[in-house]
Amino acid sequence: QVQLVESGGGSVQAGGSLRLSCAASGFTGETYSMGWFRQAPGKEREGVARVCAGFPRPLYADSSVEGRFTISQDRAKSTVYLQMNNLKPEDTATYYCAARPYCVGLTTSSYSYWGQGTQVTVSS
């Protein structure tokens, strides 16, 4: 059974940094996607970034996060990280780790497995 466990959320002031971690277990297969999504109160869940095992180039949702956020993976530890720098109040949300077989994009409905979420709060 696939399990995803996030950690690393918290509260920071604008301009600060946080690193989220997602440890995966129970996943088989050589190619899979692991991504970070976020959901702010009253808004739909949206993709932030994803990596694919076996593919070197990550995918970011848009320019609002690329350049400030960096997604990386440690395949030996089955862990994906999201380094978030220069955080802004609009980054406040619950951040979720998600995974699925094969390499796909950042469409929320495409992901089969989800973590419990970790809260990120950025104050101005």
CSV table of N, CA, C and O in Angstrom, one decimal:
chain,number,residue,atom,x,y,z
A,1,GLN,N,0.8,-1.2,0.0
A,1,GLN,CA,0.0,0.0,0.0
A,1,GLN,C,0.9,1.2,0.0
A,1,GLN,O,1.8,1.3,0.8
A,2,VAL,N,0.6,2.2,-0.9
A,2,VAL,CA,1.4,3.4,-1.0
A,2,VAL,C,1.0,4.3,0.2
A,2,VAL,O,-0.2,4.6,0.5
A,3,GLN,N,2.0,4.9,0.8
A,3,GLN,CA,1.9,5.9,1.8
A,3,GLN,C,2.8,7.1,1.5
A,3,GLN,O,3.9,6.9,1.2
A,4,LEU,N,2.2,8.2,1.7
A,4,LEU,CA,3.0,9.5,1.6
A,4,LEU,C,2.9,10.3,2.8
A,4,LEU,O,1.8,10.5,3.3
A,5,VAL,N,4.0,10.6,3.4
A,5,VAL,CA,4.0,11.4,4.7
A,5,VAL,C,4.8,12.7,4.5
A,5,VAL,O,6.0,12.7,4.2
A,6,GLU,N,4.1,13.8,4.6
A,6,GLU,CA,4.7,15.1,4.5
A,6,GLU,C,5.2,15.6,5.8
A,6,GLU,O,4.6,15.3,6.9
A,7,SER,N,6.2,16.5,5.8
A,7,SER,CA,6.6,17.2,6.9
A,7,SER,C,7.3,18.5,6.5
A,7,SER,O,7.6,18.6,5.3
A,8,GLY,N,7.5,19.4,7.5
A,8,GLY,CA,8.2,20.6,7.2
A,8,GLY,C,7.4,21.8,7.1
A,8,GLY,O,8.0,22.9,6.9
A,9,GLY,N,6.1,21.8,7.2
A,9,GLY,CA,5.3,23.0,7.2
A,9,GLY,C,5.6,23.8,8.4
A,9,GLY,O,6.3,23.4,9.3
A,10,GLY,N,5.0,25.0,8.4
A,10,GLY,CA,5.1,25.9,9.5
A,10,GLY,C,4.7,27.3,9.2
A,10,GLY,O,4.1,27.5,8.2
A,11,SER,N,5.0,28.2,10.1
A,11,SER,CA,4.7,29.6,9.9
A,11,SER,C,5.9,30.4,9.8
A,11,SER,O,6.9,30.3,10.6
A,12,VAL,N,6.0,31.3,8.8
A,12,VAL,CA,7.1,32.2,8.5
A,12,VAL,C,6.6,33.5,8.1
A,12,VAL,O,5.5,33.7,7.7
A,13,GLN,N,7.5,34.5,8.2
A,13,GLN,CA,7.2,35.8,7.7
A,13,GLN,C,7.5,35.9,6.2
A,13,GLN,O,8.3,35.1,5.7
A,14,ALA,N,6.9,36.8,5.5
A,14,ALA,CA,7.2,37.0,4.1
A,14,ALA,C,8.7,37.2,3.9
A,14,ALA,O,9.3,37.9,4.6
A,15,GLY,N,9.1,36.5,2.8
A,15,GLY,CA,10.6,36.5,2.5
A,15,GLY,C,11.3,35.4,3.1
A,15,GLY,O,12.5,35.2,2.8
A,16,GLY,N,10.7,34.6,4.0
A,16,GLY,CA,11.3,33.5,4.6
A,16,GLY,C,11.3,32.3,3.8
A,16,GLY,O,10.8,32.3,2.6
A,17,SER,N,11.8,31.2,4.3
A,17,SER,CA,12.0,29.9,3.6
A,17,SER,C,11.5,28.7,4.4
A,17,SER,O,11.5,28.8,5.7
A,18,LEU,N,11.0,27.7,3.7
A,18,LEU,CA,10.7,26.5,4.3
A,18,LEU,C,11.0,25.4,3.4
A,18,LEU,O,11.1,25.6,2.2
A,19,ARG,N,11.3,24.2,3.9
A,19,ARG,CA,11.5,23.0,3.1
A,19,ARG,C,10.6,21.9,3.5
A,19,ARG,O,10.6,21.5,4.6
A,20,LEU,N,9.8,21.5,2.5
A,20,LEU,CA,8.8,20.4,2.8
A,20,LEU,C,9.5,19.1,2.3
A,20,LEU,O,10.2,19.1,1.3
A,21,SER,N,9.1,18.0,3.0
A,21,SER,CA,9.6,16.7,2.7
A,21,SER,C,8.4,15.8,2.5
A,21,SER,O,7.4,15.9,3.2
A,22,CYS,N,8.5,14.8,1.6
A,22,CYS,CA,7.5,13.8,1.4
A,22,CYS,C,8.2,12.5,1.3
A,22,CYS,O,8.9,12.2,0.3
A,23,ALA,N,8.0,11.6,2.2
A,23,ALA,CA,8.6,10.3,2.2
A,23,ALA,C,7.5,9.3,1.7
A,23,ALA,O,6.4,9.2,2.2
A,24,ALA,N,7.9,8.6,0.7
A,24,ALA,CA,7.0,7.6,0.1
A,24,ALA,C,7.4,6.2,0.4
A,24,ALA,O,8.6,5.9,0.5
A,25,SER,N,6.4,5.4,0.6
A,25,SER,CA,6.6,3.9,0.8
A,25,SER,C,5.6,3.1,0.1
A,25,SER,O,4.5,3.6,-0.2
A,26,GLY,N,6.0,1.9,-0.3
A,26,GLY,CA,5.0,1.0,-1.0
A,26,GLY,C,4.9,1.3,-2.4
A,26,GLY,O,4.0,0.6,-3.1
A,27,PHE,N,5.7,2.1,-3.0
A,27,PHE,CA,5.6,2.4,-4.4
A,27,PHE,C,6.5,1.5,-5.2
A,27,PHE,O,7.7,1.4,-4.9
A,28,THR,N,6.0,0.9,-6.3
A,28,THR,CA,6.8,0.1,-7.1
A,28,THR,C,6.8,0.7,-8.5
A,28,THR,O,6.0,1.5,-8.9
A,29,GLY,N,7.7,0.2,-9.4
A,29,GLY,CA,7.8,0.7,-10.7
A,29,GLY,C,8.9,1.6,-10.9
A,29,GLY,O,9.3,2.3,-10.0
A,30,GLU,N,9.4,1.7,-12.1
A,30,GLU,CA,10.6,2.5,-12.4
A,30,GLU,C,10.2,3.9,-12.7
A,30,GLU,O,11.0,4.8,-12.5
A,31,THR,N,9.1,4.1,-13.2
A,31,THR,CA,8.7,5.5,-13.6
A,31,THR,C,7.4,5.9,-12.9
A,31,THR,O,6.4,5.2,-12.9
A,32,TYR,N,7.5,7.0,-12.2
A,32,TYR,CA,6.4,7.5,-11.5
A,32,TYR,C,6.5,9.0,-11.3
A,32,TYR,O,7.6,9.6,-11.4
A,33,SER,N,5.4,9.6,-11.0
A,33,SER,CA,5.4,11.1,-10.7
A,33,SER,C,5.2,11.3,-9.3
A,33,SER,O,4.4,10.6,-8.6
A,34,MET,N,5.9,12.3,-8.7
A,34,MET,CA,5.7,12.8,-7.4
A,34,MET,C,5.6,14.3,-7.4
A,34,MET,O,6.4,14.9,-8.0
A,35,GLY,N,4.5,14.8,-6.9
A,35,GLY,CA,4.3,16.2,-7.0
A,35,GLY,C,3.8,16.9,-5.7
A,35,GLY,O,3.4,16.2,-4.8
A,36,TRP,N,3.9,18.2,-5.7
A,36,TRP,CA,3.4,19.0,-4.7
A,36,TRP,C,2.2,19.8,-5.2
A,36,TRP,O,2.3,20.4,-6.2
A,37,PHE,N,1.2,19.8,-4.4
A,37,PHE,CA,0.0,20.6,-4.7
A,37,PHE,C,-0.3,21.4,-3.4
A,37,PHE,O,0.2,21.2,-2.4
A,38,ARG,N,-1.2,22.4,-3.6
A,38,ARG,CA,-1.6,23.2,-2.5
A,38,ARG,C,-3.0,23.7,-2.6
A,38,ARG,O,-3.5,23.8,-3.7
A,39,GLN,N,-3.6,23.9,-1.5
A,39,GLN,CA,-5.0,24.3,-1.4
A,39,GLN,C,-5.2,25.4,-0.4
A,39,GLN,O,-5.0,25.1,0.8
A,40,ALA,N,-5.5,26.6,-0.8
A,40,ALA,CA,-5.8,27.7,0.1
A,40,ALA,C,-7.3,27.7,0.4
A,40,ALA,O,-8.1,27.1,-0.3
A,41,PRO,N,-7.6,28.2,1.6
A,41,PRO,CA,-9.0,28.2,2.0
A,41,PRO,C,-9.9,28.8,0.9
A,41,PRO,O,-9.7,29.9,0.4
A,42,GLY,N,-11.0,28.1,0.6
A,42,GLY,CA,-11.9,28.6,-0.4
A,42,GLY,C,-11.5,28.5,-1.8
A,42,GLY,O,-12.2,28.9,-2.7
A,43,LYS,N,-10.4,27.8,-2.1
A,43,LYS,CA,-9.9,27.7,-3.4
A,43,LYS,C,-9.7,26.2,-3.8
A,43,LYS,O,-9.6,25.4,-2.9
A,44,GLU,N,-9.6,25.9,-5.1
A,44,GLU,CA,-9.4,24.6,-5.5
A,44,GLU,C,-7.9,24.2,-5.3
A,44,GLU,O,-7.0,25.0,-5.3
A,45,ARG,N,-7.7,22.9,-5.2
A,45,ARG,CA,-6.3,22.4,-5.1
A,45,ARG,C,-5.6,22.6,-6.4
A,45,ARG,O,-6.2,22.4,-7.5
A,46,GLU,N,-4.4,23.1,-6.3
A,46,GLU,CA,-3.6,23.4,-7.6
A,46,GLU,C,-2.2,22.8,-7.5
A,46,GLU,O,-1.7,22.6,-6.4
A,47,GLY,N,-1.7,22.4,-8.7
A,47,GLY,CA,-0.4,21.9,-8.7
A,47,GLY,C,0.7,23.0,-8.5
A,47,GLY,O,0.5,24.1,-8.8
A,48,VAL,N,1.8,22.6,-7.9
A,48,VAL,CA,2.9,23.5,-7.7
A,48,VAL,C,4.1,23.0,-8.5
A,48,VAL,O,4.7,23.8,-9.3
A,49,ALA,N,4.5,21.8,-8.3
A,49,ALA,CA,5.7,21.3,-9.0
A,49,ALA,C,5.6,19.7,-8.9
A,49,ALA,O,5.0,19.2,-8.0
A,50,ARG,N,6.3,19.1,-9.9
A,50,ARG,CA,6.4,17.6,-9.8
A,50,ARG,C,7.8,17.2,-10.4
A,50,ARG,O,8.3,17.9,-11.3
A,51,VAL,N,8.2,16.0,-10.0
A,51,VAL,CA,9.3,15.4,-10.6
A,51,VAL,C,8.9,14.0,-11.0
A,51,VAL,O,7.9,13.4,-10.5
A,52,CYS,N,9.6,13.5,-12.0
A,52,CYS,CA,9.4,12.1,-12.4
A,52,CYS,C,10.6,11.3,-12.2
A,52,CYS,O,11.7,11.7,-12.6
A,53,ALA,N,10.5,10.1,-11.6
A,53,ALA,CA,11.6,9.2,-11.4
A,53,ALA,C,12.1,8.8,-12.8
A,53,ALA,O,11.4,8.4,-13.7
A,54,GLY,N,13.4,9.0,-13.0
A,54,GLY,CA,14.0,8.7,-14.3
A,54,GLY,C,14.0,9.8,-15.3
A,54,GLY,O,14.6,9.6,-16.4
A,55,PHE,N,13.4,10.9,-15.0
A,55,PHE,CA,13.4,12.1,-15.9
A,55,PHE,C,14.1,13.2,-15.1
A,55,PHE,O,13.7,13.5,-14.0
A,56,PRO,N,15.0,13.9,-15.8
A,56,PRO,CA,15.8,14.9,-15.1
A,56,PRO,C,15.2,16.2,-14.9
A,56,PRO,O,15.5,17.0,-14.0
A,57,ARG,N,14.2,16.6,-15.7
A,57,ARG,CA,13.6,17.9,-15.7
A,57,ARG,C,12.3,18.0,-14.9
A,57,ARG,O,11.4,17.3,-15.3
A,58,PRO,N,12.3,18.8,-13.9
A,58,PRO,CA,11.0,18.9,-13.1
A,58,PRO,C,10.1,19.8,-13.9
A,58,PRO,O,10.4,20.5,-14.8
A,59,LEU,N,8.9,19.9,-13.4
A,59,LEU,CA,7.8,20.7,-14.0
A,59,LEU,C,7.3,21.6,-12.9
A,59,LEU,O,6.9,21.1,-11.8
A,60,TYR,N,7.2,22.9,-13.2
A,60,TYR,CA,6.6,23.9,-12.2
A,60,TYR,C,5.3,24.4,-12.8
A,60,TYR,O,5.2,24.5,-14.0
A,61,ALA,N,4.4,24.8,-11.9
A,61,ALA,CA,3.1,25.2,-12.4
A,61,ALA,C,3.1,26.4,-13.2
A,61,ALA,O,2.5,26.5,-14.3
A,62,ASP,N,3.9,27.4,-12.8
A,62,ASP,CA,4.0,28.7,-13.5
A,62,ASP,C,5.1,29.5,-13.0
A,62,ASP,O,5.8,29.1,-12.0
A,63,SER,N,5.3,30.7,-13.5
A,63,SER,CA,6.4,31.5,-13.1
A,63,SER,C,6.2,32.1,-11.7
A,63,SER,O,7.2,32.6,-11.2
A,64,SER,N,5.1,32.0,-11.1
A,64,SER,CA,4.9,32.5,-9.8
A,64,SER,C,5.6,31.7,-8.8
A,64,SER,O,5.9,32.1,-7.7
A,65,VAL,N,5.9,30.4,-9.1
A,65,VAL,CA,6.7,29.6,-8.2
A,65,VAL,C,8.1,29.2,-8.7
A,65,VAL,O,9.0,29.1,-7.9
A,66,GLU,N,8.2,29.0,-10.0
A,66,GLU,CA,9.5,28.7,-10.5
A,66,GLU,C,10.4,29.9,-10.3
A,66,GLU,O,10.1,31.0,-10.6
A,67,GLY,N,11.6,29.6,-9.8
A,67,GLY,CA,12.5,30.6,-9.4
A,67,GLY,C,12.5,30.9,-7.9
A,67,GLY,O,13.5,31.3,-7.4
A,68,ARG,N,11.4,30.6,-7.3
A,68,ARG,CA,11.3,30.7,-5.8
A,68,ARG,C,11.3,29.3,-5.2
A,68,ARG,O,11.8,29.1,-4.1
A,69,PHE,N,10.6,28.4,-5.8
A,69,PHE,CA,10.5,27.0,-5.3
A,69,PHE,C,11.4,26.1,-6.1
A,69,PHE,O,11.5,26.2,-7.3
A,70,THR,N,11.9,25.1,-5.4
A,70,THR,CA,12.7,24.1,-6.1
A,70,THR,C,12.3,22.7,-5.6
A,70,THR,O,12.3,22.4,-4.4
A,71,ILE,N,11.9,21.9,-6.6
A,71,ILE,CA,11.5,20.5,-6.2
A,71,ILE,C,12.7,19.6,-6.5
A,71,ILE,O,13.4,19.8,-7.5
A,72,SER,N,13.0,18.6,-5.7
A,72,SER,CA,14.0,17.7,-5.9
A,72,SER,C,13.7,16.4,-5.3
A,72,SER,O,12.7,16.2,-4.5
A,73,GLN,N,14.4,15.3,-5.7
A,73,GLN,CA,14.1,14.0,-5.2
A,73,GLN,C,15.4,13.3,-4.8
A,73,GLN,O,16.4,13.5,-5.4
A,74,ASP,N,15.2,12.4,-3.8
A,74,ASP,CA,16.3,11.5,-3.4
A,74,ASP,C,15.7,10.1,-3.6
A,74,ASP,O,14.9,9.6,-2.7
A,75,ARG,N,16.0,9.5,-4.7
A,75,ARG,CA,15.4,8.2,-5.0
A,75,ARG,C,15.8,7.1,-4.0
A,75,ARG,O,15.0,6.2,-3.8
A,76,ALA,N,17.0,7.2,-3.5
A,76,ALA,CA,17.5,6.2,-2.6
A,76,ALA,C,16.6,6.3,-1.3
A,76,ALA,O,16.4,5.2,-0.7
A,77,LYS,N,16.1,7.5,-1.0
A,77,LYS,CA,15.3,7.6,0.2
A,77,LYS,C,13.8,7.6,-0.1
A,77,LYS,O,13.0,7.8,0.8
A,78,SER,N,13.5,7.6,-1.4
A,78,SER,CA,12.1,7.7,-1.8
A,78,SER,C,11.4,8.9,-1.3
A,78,SER,O,10.3,8.9,-0.8
A,79,THR,N,12.2,10.0,-1.3
A,79,THR,CA,11.7,11.2,-0.7
A,79,THR,C,11.8,12.4,-1.7
A,79,THR,O,12.7,12.5,-2.5
A,80,VAL,N,10.8,13.2,-1.7
A,80,VAL,CA,10.7,14.4,-2.6
A,80,VAL,C,10.7,15.6,-1.7
A,80,VAL,O,10.0,15.6,-0.6
A,81,TYR,N,11.4,16.6,-2.1
A,81,TYR,CA,11.5,17.9,-1.3
A,81,TYR,C,11.0,19.0,-2.1
A,81,TYR,O,11.0,19.1,-3.3
A,82,LEU,N,10.5,20.0,-1.4
A,82,LEU,CA,10.1,21.3,-2.0
A,82,LEU,C,10.7,22.4,-1.2
A,82,LEU,O,10.3,22.7,0.0
A,83,GLN,N,11.8,23.0,-1.7
A,83,GLN,CA,12.4,24.1,-1.1
A,83,GLN,C,11.7,25.4,-1.5
A,83,GLN,O,11.6,25.6,-2.7
A,84,MET,N,11.2,26.1,-0.6
A,84,MET,CA,10.4,27.3,-0.9
A,84,MET,C,11.1,28.5,-0.3
A,84,MET,O,11.3,28.6,0.9
A,85,ASN,N,11.6,29.4,-1.1
A,85,ASN,CA,12.3,30.6,-0.7
A,85,ASN,C,11.4,31.8,-1.1
A,85,ASN,O,10.5,31.8,-1.9
A,86,ASN,N,11.8,32.9,-0.5
A,86,ASN,CA,11.1,34.2,-0.7
A,86,ASN,C,9.6,34.0,-0.7
A,86,ASN,O,8.8,34.4,-1.6
A,87,LEU,N,9.1,33.4,0.4
A,87,LEU,CA,7.7,33.1,0.5
A,87,LEU,C,6.9,34.3,0.6
A,87,LEU,O,7.3,35.4,1.2
A,88,LYS,N,5.7,34.3,0.1
A,88,LYS,CA,4.7,35.4,0.0
A,88,LYS,C,3.4,35.0,0.7
A,88,LYS,O,3.1,33.8,0.8
A,89,PRO,N,2.7,36.0,1.2
A,89,PRO,CA,1.4,35.6,1.9
A,89,PRO,C,0.5,34.8,1.0
A,89,PRO,O,-0.2,33.9,1.5
A,90,GLU,N,0.5,35.0,-0.3
A,90,GLU,CA,-0.3,34.2,-1.2
A,90,GLU,C,0.1,32.8,-1.3
A,90,GLU,O,-0.6,32.0,-1.9
A,91,ASP,N,1.3,32.4,-0.7
A,91,ASP,CA,1.7,31.0,-0.7
A,91,ASP,C,1.0,30.3,0.4
A,91,ASP,O,1.2,29.0,0.5
A,92,THR,N,0.3,31.0,1.3
A,92,THR,CA,-0.3,30.3,2.4
A,92,THR,C,-1.4,29.3,1.9
A,92,THR,O,-2.3,29.6,1.2
A,93,ALA,N,-1.2,28.1,2.4
A,93,ALA,CA,-2.1,27.0,2.0
A,93,ALA,C,-1.7,25.7,2.7
A,93,ALA,O,-0.7,25.6,3.4
A,94,THR,N,-2.5,24.7,2.5
A,94,THR,CA,-2.1,23.4,2.9
A,94,THR,C,-1.5,22.7,1.7
A,94,THR,O,-2.0,22.7,0.6
A,95,TYR,N,-0.3,22.2,1.9
A,95,TYR,CA,0.5,21.6,0.9
A,95,TYR,C,0.4,20.1,0.9
A,95,TYR,O,0.6,19.5,2.0
A,96,TYR,N,0.1,19.5,-0.2
A,96,TYR,CA,0.0,18.1,-0.3
A,96,TYR,C,1.0,17.5,-1.2
A,96,TYR,O,1.3,18.0,-2.3
A,97,CYS,N,1.5,16.3,-0.8
A,97,CYS,CA,2.3,15.5,-1.7
A,97,CYS,C,1.4,14.5,-2.4
A,97,CYS,O,0.5,14.0,-1.8
A,98,ALA,N,1.7,14.2,-3.6
A,98,ALA,CA,0.9,13.2,-4.4
A,98,ALA,C,1.8,12.4,-5.3
A,98,ALA,O,2.9,12.9,-5.7
A,99,ALA,N,1.3,11.2,-5.6
A,99,ALA,CA,2.1,10.3,-6.5
A,99,ALA,C,1.2,9.5,-7.4
A,99,ALA,O,0.0,9.3,-7.1
A,100,ARG,N,1.8,9.0,-8.4
A,100,ARG,CA,1.1,8.1,-9.3
A,100,ARG,C,2.1,7.4,-10.2
A,100,ARG,O,3.2,7.9,-10.4
A,101,PRO,N,1.7,6.3,-10.8
A,101,PRO,CA,2.6,5.6,-11.8
A,101,PRO,C,2.7,6.5,-13.0
A,101,PRO,O,1.8,7.2,-13.4
A,102,TYR,N,3.8,6.3,-13.7
A,102,TYR,CA,4.1,7.0,-14.9
A,102,TYR,C,4.3,8.5,-14.8
A,102,TYR,O,4.0,9.1,-13.7
A,103,CYS,N,4.9,9.1,-15.7
A,103,CYS,CA,5.2,10.5,-15.7
A,103,CYS,C,4.1,11.3,-16.3
A,103,CYS,O,3.8,11.1,-17.5
A,104,VAL,N,3.5,12.1,-15.5
A,104,VAL,CA,2.4,12.9,-16.0
A,104,VAL,C,2.6,14.4,-15.6
A,104,VAL,O,3.7,14.7,-15.0
A,105,GLY,N,1.7,15.2,-15.9
A,105,GLY,CA,1.8,16.6,-15.6
A,105,GLY,C,1.4,17.0,-14.2
A,105,GLY,O,1.6,16.2,-13.2
A,106,LEU,N,0.7,18.1,-14.0
A,106,LEU,CA,0.3,18.6,-12.7
A,106,LEU,C,-1.2,18.7,-12.6
A,106,LEU,O,-1.7,19.6,-11.9
A,107,THR,N,-1.9,17.9,-13.3
A,107,THR,CA,-3.4,17.9,-13.1
A,107,THR,C,-3.8,17.1,-11.9
A,107,THR,O,-3.4,16.0,-11.7
A,108,THR,N,-4.5,17.8,-11.0
A,108,THR,CA,-4.8,17.2,-9.7
A,108,THR,C,-5.5,15.9,-9.8
A,108,THR,O,-5.1,14.9,-9.1
A,109,SER,N,-6.4,15.8,-10.7
A,109,SER,CA,-7.2,14.6,-10.8
A,109,SER,C,-6.4,13.4,-11.4
A,109,SER,O,-6.9,12.2,-11.3
A,110,SER,N,-5.2,13.6,-11.9
A,110,SER,CA,-4.4,12.5,-12.4
A,110,SER,C,-3.7,11.7,-11.4
A,110,SER,O,-3.1,10.7,-11.6
A,111,TYR,N,-3.6,12.2,-10.1
A,111,TYR,CA,-2.9,11.6,-9.1
A,111,TYR,C,-3.7,10.7,-8.2
A,111,TYR,O,-4.8,11.1,-7.8
A,112,SER,N,-3.1,9.5,-8.0
A,112,SER,CA,-3.9,8.5,-7.3
A,112,SER,C,-3.7,8.5,-5.8
A,112,SER,O,-4.5,8.1,-5.0
A,113,TYR,N,-2.5,8.9,-5.3
A,113,TYR,CA,-2.1,8.7,-3.9
A,113,TYR,C,-1.8,10.1,-3.4
A,113,TYR,O,-1.1,10.9,-4.0
A,114,TRP,N,-2.3,10.3,-2.2
A,114,TRP,CA,-2.1,11.7,-1.5
A,114,TRP,C,-1.7,11.5,-0.1
A,114,TRP,O,-2.1,10.6,0.6
A,115,GLY,N,-0.9,12.5,0.3
A,115,GLY,CA,-0.5,12.6,1.7
A,115,GLY,C,-1.6,13.3,2.5
A,115,GLY,O,-2.6,13.8,2.0
A,116,GLN,N,-1.3,13.5,3.8
A,116,GLN,CA,-2.3,14.1,4.7
A,116,GLN,C,-2.3,15.6,4.6
A,116,GLN,O,-3.2,16.3,5.1
A,117,GLY,N,-1.2,16.2,4.1
A,117,GLY,CA,-1.1,17.6,4.0
A,117,GLY,C,-0.3,18.2,5.1
A,117,GLY,O,-0.3,17.7,6.2
A,118,THR,N,0.3,19.3,4.8
A,118,THR,CA,1.1,20.1,5.8
A,118,THR,C,0.8,21.6,5.6
A,118,THR,O,0.8,22.1,4.5
A,119,GLN,N,0.6,22.3,6.7
A,119,GLN,CA,0.1,23.7,6.6
A,119,GLN,C,1.3,24.6,6.5
A,119,GLN,O,2.3,24.5,7.2
A,120,VAL,N,1.3,25.5,5.6
A,120,VAL,CA,2.2,26.6,5.4
A,120,VAL,C,1.5,27.9,5.5
A,120,VAL,O,0.6,28.2,4.8
A,121,THR,N,2.0,28.7,6.5
A,121,THR,CA,1.4,30.0,6.7
A,121,THR,C,2.4,31.1,6.6
A,121,THR,O,3.5,31.0,7.3
A,122,VAL,N,2.2,32.1,5.7
A,122,VAL,CA,3.1,33.1,5.5
A,122,VAL,C,2.5,34.5,5.9
A,122,VAL,O,1.5,34.8,5.3
A,123,SER,N,3.1,35.1,6.8
A,123,SER,CA,2.5,36.4,7.3
A,123,SER,C,3.3,37.6,6.7
A,123,SER,O,4.5,37.5,6.4
A,124,SER,N,2.5,38.7,6.5
A,124,SER,CA,3.2,39.8,5.9
A,124,SER,C,3.8,40.7,6.9
A,124,SER,O,3.7,40.6,8.1
